[in-house]
Short mmCIF file of C-alpha atoms and ligand atoms in Angstrom, two decimals:
data_model
loop_
_atom_site.label_atom_id
_atom_site.label_comp_id
_atom_site.label_asym_id
_atom_site.label_seq_id
_atom_site.Cartn_x
_atom_site.Cartn_y
_atom_site.Cartn_z
CA MET A 1 -0.08 0.06 0.02
CA GLY A 2 3.16 2.36 -0.04
CA ILE A 3 3.06 2.21 3.69
CA SER A 4 6.30 1.34 5.43
CA LEU A 5 5.89 -1.03 8.28
CA LYS A 6 8.48 -1.81 11.02
CA ASN A 7 7.42 -5.65 10.83
CA PRO A 8 4.73 -7.45 9.09
CA ILE A 9 2.28 -8.03 11.76
CA ILE A 10 -0.79 -5.74 11.46
CA ILE A 11 -3.65 -6.15 14.03
CA GLY A 12 -6.86 -6.95 12.01
CA SER A 13 -10.07 -5.22 12.39
CA CYS A 14 -11.90 -6.15 15.69
CA GLY A 15 -12.74 -4.91 19.06
CA LEU A 16 -9.15 -4.70 20.11
CA THR A 17 -8.65 -1.72 17.94
CA ASN A 18 -11.75 0.30 18.87
CA SER A 19 -9.95 2.58 21.41
CA ALA A 20 -6.77 4.68 21.49
CA ALA A 21 -5.67 3.25 24.65
CA SER A 22 -5.84 -0.21 23.38
CA ILE A 23 -4.16 0.56 20.08
CA GLN A 24 -1.39 2.20 22.30
CA ASN A 25 -0.99 -1.12 24.10
CA LEU A 26 -0.77 -2.99 20.71
CA GLU A 27 1.95 -0.70 19.62
CA ALA A 28 3.93 -1.07 22.82
CA ASN A 29 3.73 -4.86 22.26
CA GLY A 30 5.24 -4.66 18.63
CA ALA A 31 2.04 -4.26 16.30
CA ALA A 32 3.40 -2.66 13.19
CA ALA A 33 -0.15 -1.11 12.25
CA VAL A 34 -3.75 -1.66 13.22
CA VAL A 35 -6.96 -1.82 11.27
CA LEU A 36 -9.64 -0.20 13.17
CA LYS A 37 -12.91 -1.99 14.04
CA SER A 38 -15.10 -1.70 10.93
CA LEU A 39 -17.76 0.87 10.68
CA PHE A 40 -20.74 -1.13 9.83
CA GLU A 41 -23.65 0.10 7.66
CA GLU A 42 -25.72 -2.57 9.40
CA GLN A 43 -24.53 -1.30 12.79
CA ILE A 44 -25.84 2.30 12.11
CA LEU A 45 -29.03 1.10 10.59
CA MET A 46 -29.80 -1.19 13.41
CA GLU A 47 -29.64 1.50 15.79
CA VAL A 48 -32.14 3.45 13.78
CA ASP A 49 -34.40 0.29 13.33
CA SER A 50 -34.46 -0.37 17.09
CA LEU A 51 -36.45 2.97 17.42
CA LYS A 52 -38.83 2.21 14.79
CA SER A 53 -40.90 -0.12 17.23
CA ASP A 54 -41.44 2.89 19.50
CA GLN A 55 -45.01 4.00 18.62
CA SER A 56 -44.72 7.20 20.35
CA ILE A 57 -42.08 8.66 17.78
CA HIS A 58 -43.45 10.30 14.73
CA ALA A 59 -42.07 9.76 11.24
CA GLU A 60 -40.33 13.16 11.00
CA GLU A 61 -38.82 12.64 14.42
CA LEU A 62 -37.60 9.30 13.38
CA ASP A 63 -35.91 10.89 10.41
CA TYR A 64 -34.32 13.27 12.62
CA ILE A 65 -33.20 10.78 15.19
CA ALA A 66 -31.92 8.58 12.14
CA GLY A 67 -29.79 11.47 11.08
CA TYR A 68 -28.55 12.17 14.52
CA THR A 69 -27.72 8.65 15.28
CA ARG A 70 -25.85 8.21 12.15
CA GLN A 71 -23.89 11.42 12.70
CA HIS A 72 -23.15 10.60 16.19
CA THR A 73 -21.87 6.98 15.38
CA LEU A 74 -19.75 8.52 12.64
CA ASP A 75 -18.45 11.32 14.63
CA GLU A 76 -17.42 8.76 17.33
CA TYR A 77 -15.49 6.66 14.63
CA LEU A 78 -13.84 9.93 13.35
CA ASN A 79 -12.76 10.61 16.68
CA LEU A 80 -11.25 7.27 17.01
CA VAL A 81 -9.26 7.74 13.94
CA SER A 82 -7.97 11.18 15.15
CA GLU A 83 -7.41 10.19 18.76
CA SER A 84 -5.49 7.15 17.48
CA LYS A 85 -3.35 9.09 15.32
CA LYS A 86 -2.33 11.22 18.21
CA ALA A 87 -1.78 8.37 20.57
CA VAL A 88 0.57 6.26 18.38
CA SER A 89 3.07 6.42 15.54
CA ILE A 90 2.15 3.18 13.71
CA PRO A 91 -0.23 3.56 10.70
CA ILE A 92 -3.92 3.66 11.46
CA ILE A 93 -6.06 1.99 8.77
CA ALA A 94 -9.82 2.78 9.00
CA SER A 95 -12.15 0.17 7.95
CA ILE A 96 -15.74 0.36 6.44
CA ASN A 97 -17.93 -2.76 5.99
CA CYS A 98 -19.72 -1.79 2.73
CA ALA A 99 -22.34 -3.43 0.56
CA SER A 100 -22.98 -0.74 -1.93
CA ALA A 101 -21.31 1.81 -4.00
CA ALA A 102 -23.43 4.66 -2.83
CA GLU A 103 -23.91 4.62 0.91
CA TRP A 104 -20.33 5.22 2.18
CA THR A 105 -18.24 6.52 -0.55
CA ALA A 106 -18.45 10.25 0.35
CA PHE A 107 -17.78 9.40 3.90
CA ALA A 108 -14.38 7.99 3.11
CA LYS A 109 -13.11 11.63 2.58
CA ARG A 110 -13.87 12.42 6.26
CA LEU A 111 -11.80 9.50 7.43
CA GLN A 112 -8.88 10.66 5.27
CA ASP A 113 -9.36 14.14 6.77
CA ALA A 114 -9.50 12.64 10.34
CA GLY A 115 -5.88 11.30 9.62
CA ALA A 116 -6.38 7.78 8.54
CA ASP A 117 -3.32 6.33 6.76
CA GLY A 118 -5.28 3.91 4.78
CA LEU A 119 -8.80 2.60 4.22
CA GLU A 120 -9.90 -1.01 4.20
CA LEU A 121 -12.96 -1.94 2.59
CA ASN A 122 -14.50 -4.91 4.21
CA MET A 123 -16.53 -6.18 1.28
CA TYR A 124 -18.62 -9.23 1.49
CA PHE A 125 -21.90 -10.28 0.33
CA MET A 126 -23.21 -13.65 0.98
CA PRO A 127 -23.88 -15.00 -2.68
CA GLY A 128 -27.00 -16.70 -1.53
CA ASP A 129 -29.55 -15.26 -4.05
CA ILE A 130 -30.25 -17.87 -6.70
CA ASN A 131 -31.05 -15.08 -9.17
CA GLN A 132 -27.79 -13.19 -8.72
CA LYS A 133 -25.08 -14.12 -11.20
CA SER A 134 -21.51 -14.18 -10.25
CA GLU A 135 -20.74 -11.39 -12.54
CA GLU A 136 -23.27 -9.12 -10.97
CA ILE A 137 -21.70 -9.68 -7.51
CA GLU A 138 -18.31 -9.11 -8.86
CA GLN A 139 -19.32 -5.87 -10.36
CA ILE A 140 -20.49 -4.51 -6.94
CA TYR A 141 -16.85 -4.99 -5.76
CA PHE A 142 -15.46 -3.08 -8.68
CA ASN A 143 -18.10 -0.30 -8.34
CA ILE A 144 -17.36 0.22 -4.70
CA ILE A 145 -13.52 0.61 -5.26
CA LYS A 146 -14.25 3.12 -8.28
CA GLU A 147 -16.70 5.26 -6.18
CA VAL A 148 -14.55 5.34 -3.02
CA LYS A 149 -11.51 6.36 -5.06
CA LYS A 150 -13.22 9.37 -6.29
CA TYR A 151 -13.21 10.79 -2.78
CA ILE A 152 -9.85 9.80 -1.31
CA SER A 153 -6.14 9.66 -2.19
CA ILE A 154 -4.96 7.56 0.83
CA PRO A 155 -4.34 3.83 -0.36
CA ILE A 156 -7.31 1.36 -0.25
CA ALA A 157 -7.16 -2.15 0.87
CA VAL A 158 -9.97 -4.53 -0.06
CA LYS A 159 -10.63 -7.37 2.38
CA ILE A 160 -12.45 -10.08 0.74
CA GLY A 161 -14.04 -13.54 1.48
CA PHE A 162 -13.41 -16.66 -0.64
CA TYR A 163 -16.71 -17.39 -2.32
CA PHE A 164 -15.65 -16.44 -5.90
CA THR A 165 -16.35 -18.89 -8.73
CA GLY A 166 -13.39 -17.59 -10.69
CA MET A 167 -11.30 -16.77 -7.87
CA ALA A 168 -7.99 -16.21 -9.74
CA ASN A 169 -9.62 -13.98 -12.22
CA MET A 170 -11.48 -12.04 -9.69
CA ILE A 171 -8.51 -11.49 -7.57
CA TYR A 172 -6.24 -10.47 -10.49
CA ASN A 173 -9.32 -8.03 -11.40
CA LEU A 174 -9.42 -6.51 -8.13
CA SER A 175 -5.55 -5.85 -8.26
CA ILE A 176 -5.64 -3.99 -11.53
CA ARG A 177 -8.26 -1.71 -10.13
CA GLU A 178 -7.51 1.17 -7.69
CA ALA A 179 -6.96 -1.03 -4.58
CA SER A 180 -3.46 -1.03 -3.44
CA ALA A 181 -3.86 -4.23 -1.38
CA ILE A 182 -6.04 -7.25 -1.15
CA VAL A 183 -6.56 -8.82 2.21
CA MET A 184 -7.32 -12.55 1.91
CA PHE A 185 -9.60 -13.79 3.54
CA ASN A 186 -12.02 -12.44 5.82
CA ARG A 187 -13.50 -14.81 8.46
CA PHE A 188 -17.13 -14.23 8.73
CA HIS A 189 -19.93 -15.34 11.04
CA GLN A 190 -20.87 -18.86 10.47
CA PRO A 191 -24.13 -20.50 11.73
CA ASP A 192 -24.12 -23.79 13.56
CA ILE A 193 -26.91 -25.92 15.04
CA ASP A 194 -27.48 -26.74 18.71
CA LEU A 195 -28.97 -30.33 18.65
CA LYS A 196 -30.14 -30.13 22.31
CA LYS A 197 -32.13 -26.82 21.91
CA MET A 198 -32.77 -27.43 18.41
CA GLU A 199 -31.84 -23.89 17.43
CA ILE A 200 -29.42 -22.16 15.01
CA THR A 201 -26.48 -20.84 16.91
CA SER A 202 -23.23 -19.05 16.03
CA ALA A 203 -20.13 -20.98 15.30
CA ASP A 204 -16.97 -20.14 17.08
CA ILE A 205 -15.91 -16.61 16.37
CA PHE A 206 -12.28 -17.33 16.69
CA SER A 207 -10.12 -19.09 14.04
CA SER A 208 -8.08 -22.30 14.30
CA PRO A 209 -4.53 -22.53 13.02
CA GLU A 210 -5.76 -25.09 10.39
CA GLU A 211 -7.81 -22.44 8.59
CA ASN A 212 -4.66 -20.66 7.41
CA VAL A 213 -4.17 -23.26 4.51
CA LEU A 214 -6.81 -21.39 2.40
CA PRO A 215 -5.21 -18.00 2.33
CA LEU A 216 -1.82 -19.69 2.24
CA ARG A 217 -2.77 -21.48 -1.01
CA TRP A 218 -4.24 -18.71 -2.80
CA ILE A 219 -1.59 -16.07 -1.87
CA GLY A 220 1.02 -18.77 -2.91
CA MET A 221 -0.82 -19.18 -6.25
CA LEU A 222 -1.44 -15.66 -7.08
CA SER A 223 1.11 -13.43 -5.46
CA ASP A 224 3.45 -13.49 -8.67
CA LYS A 225 0.45 -12.58 -10.91
CA VAL A 226 -1.41 -9.80 -9.23
CA LYS A 227 -0.52 -6.13 -9.45
CA CYS A 228 -0.88 -5.06 -5.81
CA ASP A 229 0.05 -6.13 -2.47
CA LEU A 230 -1.46 -9.09 -0.70
CA ALA A 231 -2.07 -9.42 3.09
CA SER A 232 -2.89 -12.64 4.66
CA THR A 233 -5.46 -13.20 7.39
CA THR A 234 -7.23 -16.04 9.17
CA GLY A 235 -5.54 -18.69 11.28
CA ILE A 236 -2.22 -16.86 11.60
CA HIS A 237 -1.53 -17.86 15.39
CA ASP A 238 2.30 -17.92 15.49
CA GLY A 239 5.53 -16.51 14.09
CA HIS A 240 6.15 -19.47 11.86
CA THR A 241 3.02 -19.06 10.22
CA VAL A 242 3.61 -15.38 9.53
CA LEU A 243 6.73 -16.48 7.76
CA LYS A 244 5.00 -19.19 5.60
CA ASN A 245 2.47 -16.52 4.47
CA ILE A 246 5.36 -14.12 3.53
CA LEU A 247 7.18 -16.93 1.64
CA ALA A 248 3.99 -17.63 -0.20
CA GLY A 249 3.90 -13.93 -1.13
CA ALA A 250 2.09 -11.79 1.42
CA SER A 251 3.69 -8.47 2.30
CA ALA A 252 1.97 -8.32 5.72
CA VAL A 253 -0.40 -10.31 7.81
CA GLN A 254 -3.26 -9.43 10.05
CA VAL A 255 -3.84 -11.25 13.29
CA THR A 256 -6.92 -11.08 15.65
CA THR A 257 -7.88 -14.40 17.29
CA ILE A 258 -4.36 -14.95 18.90
CA VAL A 259 -4.43 -11.50 20.14
CA TYR A 260 -7.72 -12.10 21.93
CA LYS A 261 -6.46 -15.60 23.34
CA LYS A 262 -3.12 -14.61 24.45
CA GLY A 263 -3.09 -10.90 24.95
CA PRO A 264 -0.90 -8.31 23.02
CA GLU A 265 2.32 -9.90 24.42
CA VAL A 266 1.97 -12.67 21.92
CA ILE A 267 3.03 -10.19 19.17
CA GLY A 268 6.49 -10.06 20.77
CA GLU A 269 6.62 -13.91 20.93
CA MET A 270 5.83 -14.12 17.21
CA LEU A 271 8.38 -11.51 16.24
CA GLY A 272 10.94 -13.50 18.20
CA GLN A 273 10.15 -16.64 16.33
CA MET A 274 10.42 -14.90 13.12
CA GLU A 275 13.82 -13.39 13.89
CA GLY A 276 15.05 -16.80 15.09
CA TRP A 277 14.10 -18.43 11.81
CA MET A 278 15.38 -15.50 9.83
CA LYS A 279 18.76 -15.69 11.69
CA ASP A 280 19.08 -19.36 11.26
CA LYS A 281 18.37 -19.12 7.57
CA LYS A 282 20.60 -15.82 7.31
CA TYR A 283 18.02 -13.70 5.93
CA ALA A 284 18.48 -10.01 6.86
CA ALA A 285 15.26 -8.49 5.83
CA ILE A 286 11.50 -9.55 5.41
CA LYS A 287 11.71 -8.03 1.89
CA ASP A 288 14.18 -10.90 0.96
CA ILE A 289 11.72 -13.56 1.58
CA ILE A 290 8.33 -12.04 0.27
CA GLY A 291 7.12 -14.39 -2.36
CA LYS A 292 10.31 -16.64 -2.26
CA LEU A 293 8.10 -19.81 -2.42
CA ASN A 294 5.23 -18.45 -4.56
CA HIS A 295 3.84 -20.21 -7.59
CA GLY A 296 6.36 -18.68 -9.92
CA ASN A 297 9.31 -19.29 -7.82
CA ILE A 298 9.19 -22.94 -7.00
CA LYS A 299 10.26 -25.94 -8.96
CA ASP A 300 6.93 -27.91 -8.62
CA PRO A 301 4.20 -25.21 -8.77
CA VAL A 302 1.55 -27.93 -9.12
CA MET A 303 1.97 -28.19 -5.45
CA TYR A 304 -0.16 -25.17 -5.12
CA GLU A 305 -2.91 -26.42 -7.57
CA ARG A 306 -3.17 -29.85 -6.48
CA SER A 307 -6.75 -30.56 -5.23
CA GLN A 308 -7.08 -34.07 -4.81
CA PHE A 309 -5.25 -36.35 -2.37
CA MET A 310 -4.23 -38.88 -5.19
CA LYS A 311 -0.69 -39.38 -4.09
CA TYR A 312 -1.73 -39.51 -0.40
CA PHE A 313 -4.50 -42.11 -0.91
CA SER A 314 -2.29 -44.23 -3.19
CA SER A 315 0.44 -44.41 -0.76
CA ALA A 316 -1.27 -44.23 2.57
CA LYS A 317 -2.89 -47.10 4.37
CA ILE A 318 -6.17 -45.50 5.59
C1 FMN B 1 -14.21 -10.44 17.75
C2 FMN B 1 -13.93 -10.17 16.22
C3 FMN B 1 -14.38 -9.18 15.69
C4 FMN B 1 -14.13 -8.88 14.34
N1 FMN B 1 -14.60 -7.77 13.83
C5 FMN B 1 -14.28 -7.33 12.37
C6 FMN B 1 -14.66 -6.19 11.82
O1 FMN B 1 -15.32 -5.43 12.42
N2 FMN B 1 -14.23 -6.13 10.50
C7 FMN B 1 -13.51 -6.94 9.81
O2 FMN B 1 -13.25 -6.63 8.73
N3 FMN B 1 -13.22 -8.10 10.36
C8 FMN B 1 -13.47 -8.37 11.69
N4 FMN B 1 -12.89 -9.56 12.25
C9 FMN B 1 -12.17 -10.39 11.45
C10 FMN B 1 -10.70 -10.26 11.83
O3 FMN B 1 -10.31 -9.02 11.26
C11 FMN B 1 -9.87 -11.14 11.00
O4 FMN B 1 -9.75 -11.10 9.57
C12 FMN B 1 -10.39 -12.76 11.34
O5 FMN B 1 -10.70 -12.80 12.60
C13 FMN B 1 -9.23 -13.71 10.81
O6 FMN B 1 -8.22 -13.57 11.60
P1 FMN B 1 -7.60 -14.50 12.84
O7 FMN B 1 -7.65 -15.78 12.27
O8 FMN B 1 -6.37 -13.90 13.17
O9 FMN B 1 -8.93 -14.27 13.82
C14 FMN B 1 -13.30 -9.63 13.49
C15 FMN B 1 -12.81 -10.98 14.19
C16 FMN B 1 -13.08 -11.11 15.46
C17 FMN B 1 -12.58 -12.35 16.07
#
């Protein structure tokens, strides 16, 4: 994104980045940058919706309150950006969860004016509508980037999910637009079923280390082809996994779950593991290993492409 980082560990957007004090603590423990908690379109709309059930409020009043609520929430967020900028010297990346090209684009300018070093667009639409074609969904992503870009000059990162039919083509197409980085992949709320209560519940909000194989593969496959930076997220719980993602081609990683679970001190542990490995292998700088083991740089690139366990099944007794 054109932003220099002291190390590759960025704290991903989450509740740990929603106050200047907490961000100060993350910086003190070694975080190289933070992505602020996303400003959710739904979050604002929900606050307004909860008022609608109050019969004593007239329509005009509701409009006024809706405007006020929206402004209030947005002002709080702008304050978070400016307060954080004052409190720390690491880059502050604002985050907007957006689902349309119209709703948030002008607001991006205010984040830039408040001092944000970059803007992450947390874009995700559950492709669950049987009438909506892949191209239509993809076009929404492109439209949002184009619109937001009209208002800001700070770099834009696009955080995406992994439900794309033509994944490689889509990621390449995002990379040749105005996005300076693609963050792969967000981890979303997932439903589960409670058999005892016969109810739909939420699956674990935290990731497990096994989940990192998904971004690792796609970053390894595409980092030599895309035209922008890639950041990896989901399932990165230790320094060795940070290194794997960098070797696959990520310029930086975003971590969340492990900081919730172990506290900000884990960042120092991860950096220590990374330094240990680099010293062993005699690498002086992170830039020397970015993409060293990506699809274009290995002898057997099919390792990234293989999707069936043919070799495994033919040799293993299971
Ligand atoms: C409690 C919690 C809150 C999160 N809130 C956001 C958010 O507001 N916006 C966003 O883009 N991602 C959000 N995420 C996703 C994280 O930024 C991250 O992409 C994801 O958790 C995968 O990283 P991890 O495996 O290190 O947890 C949240 C994750 C957690 C656990």
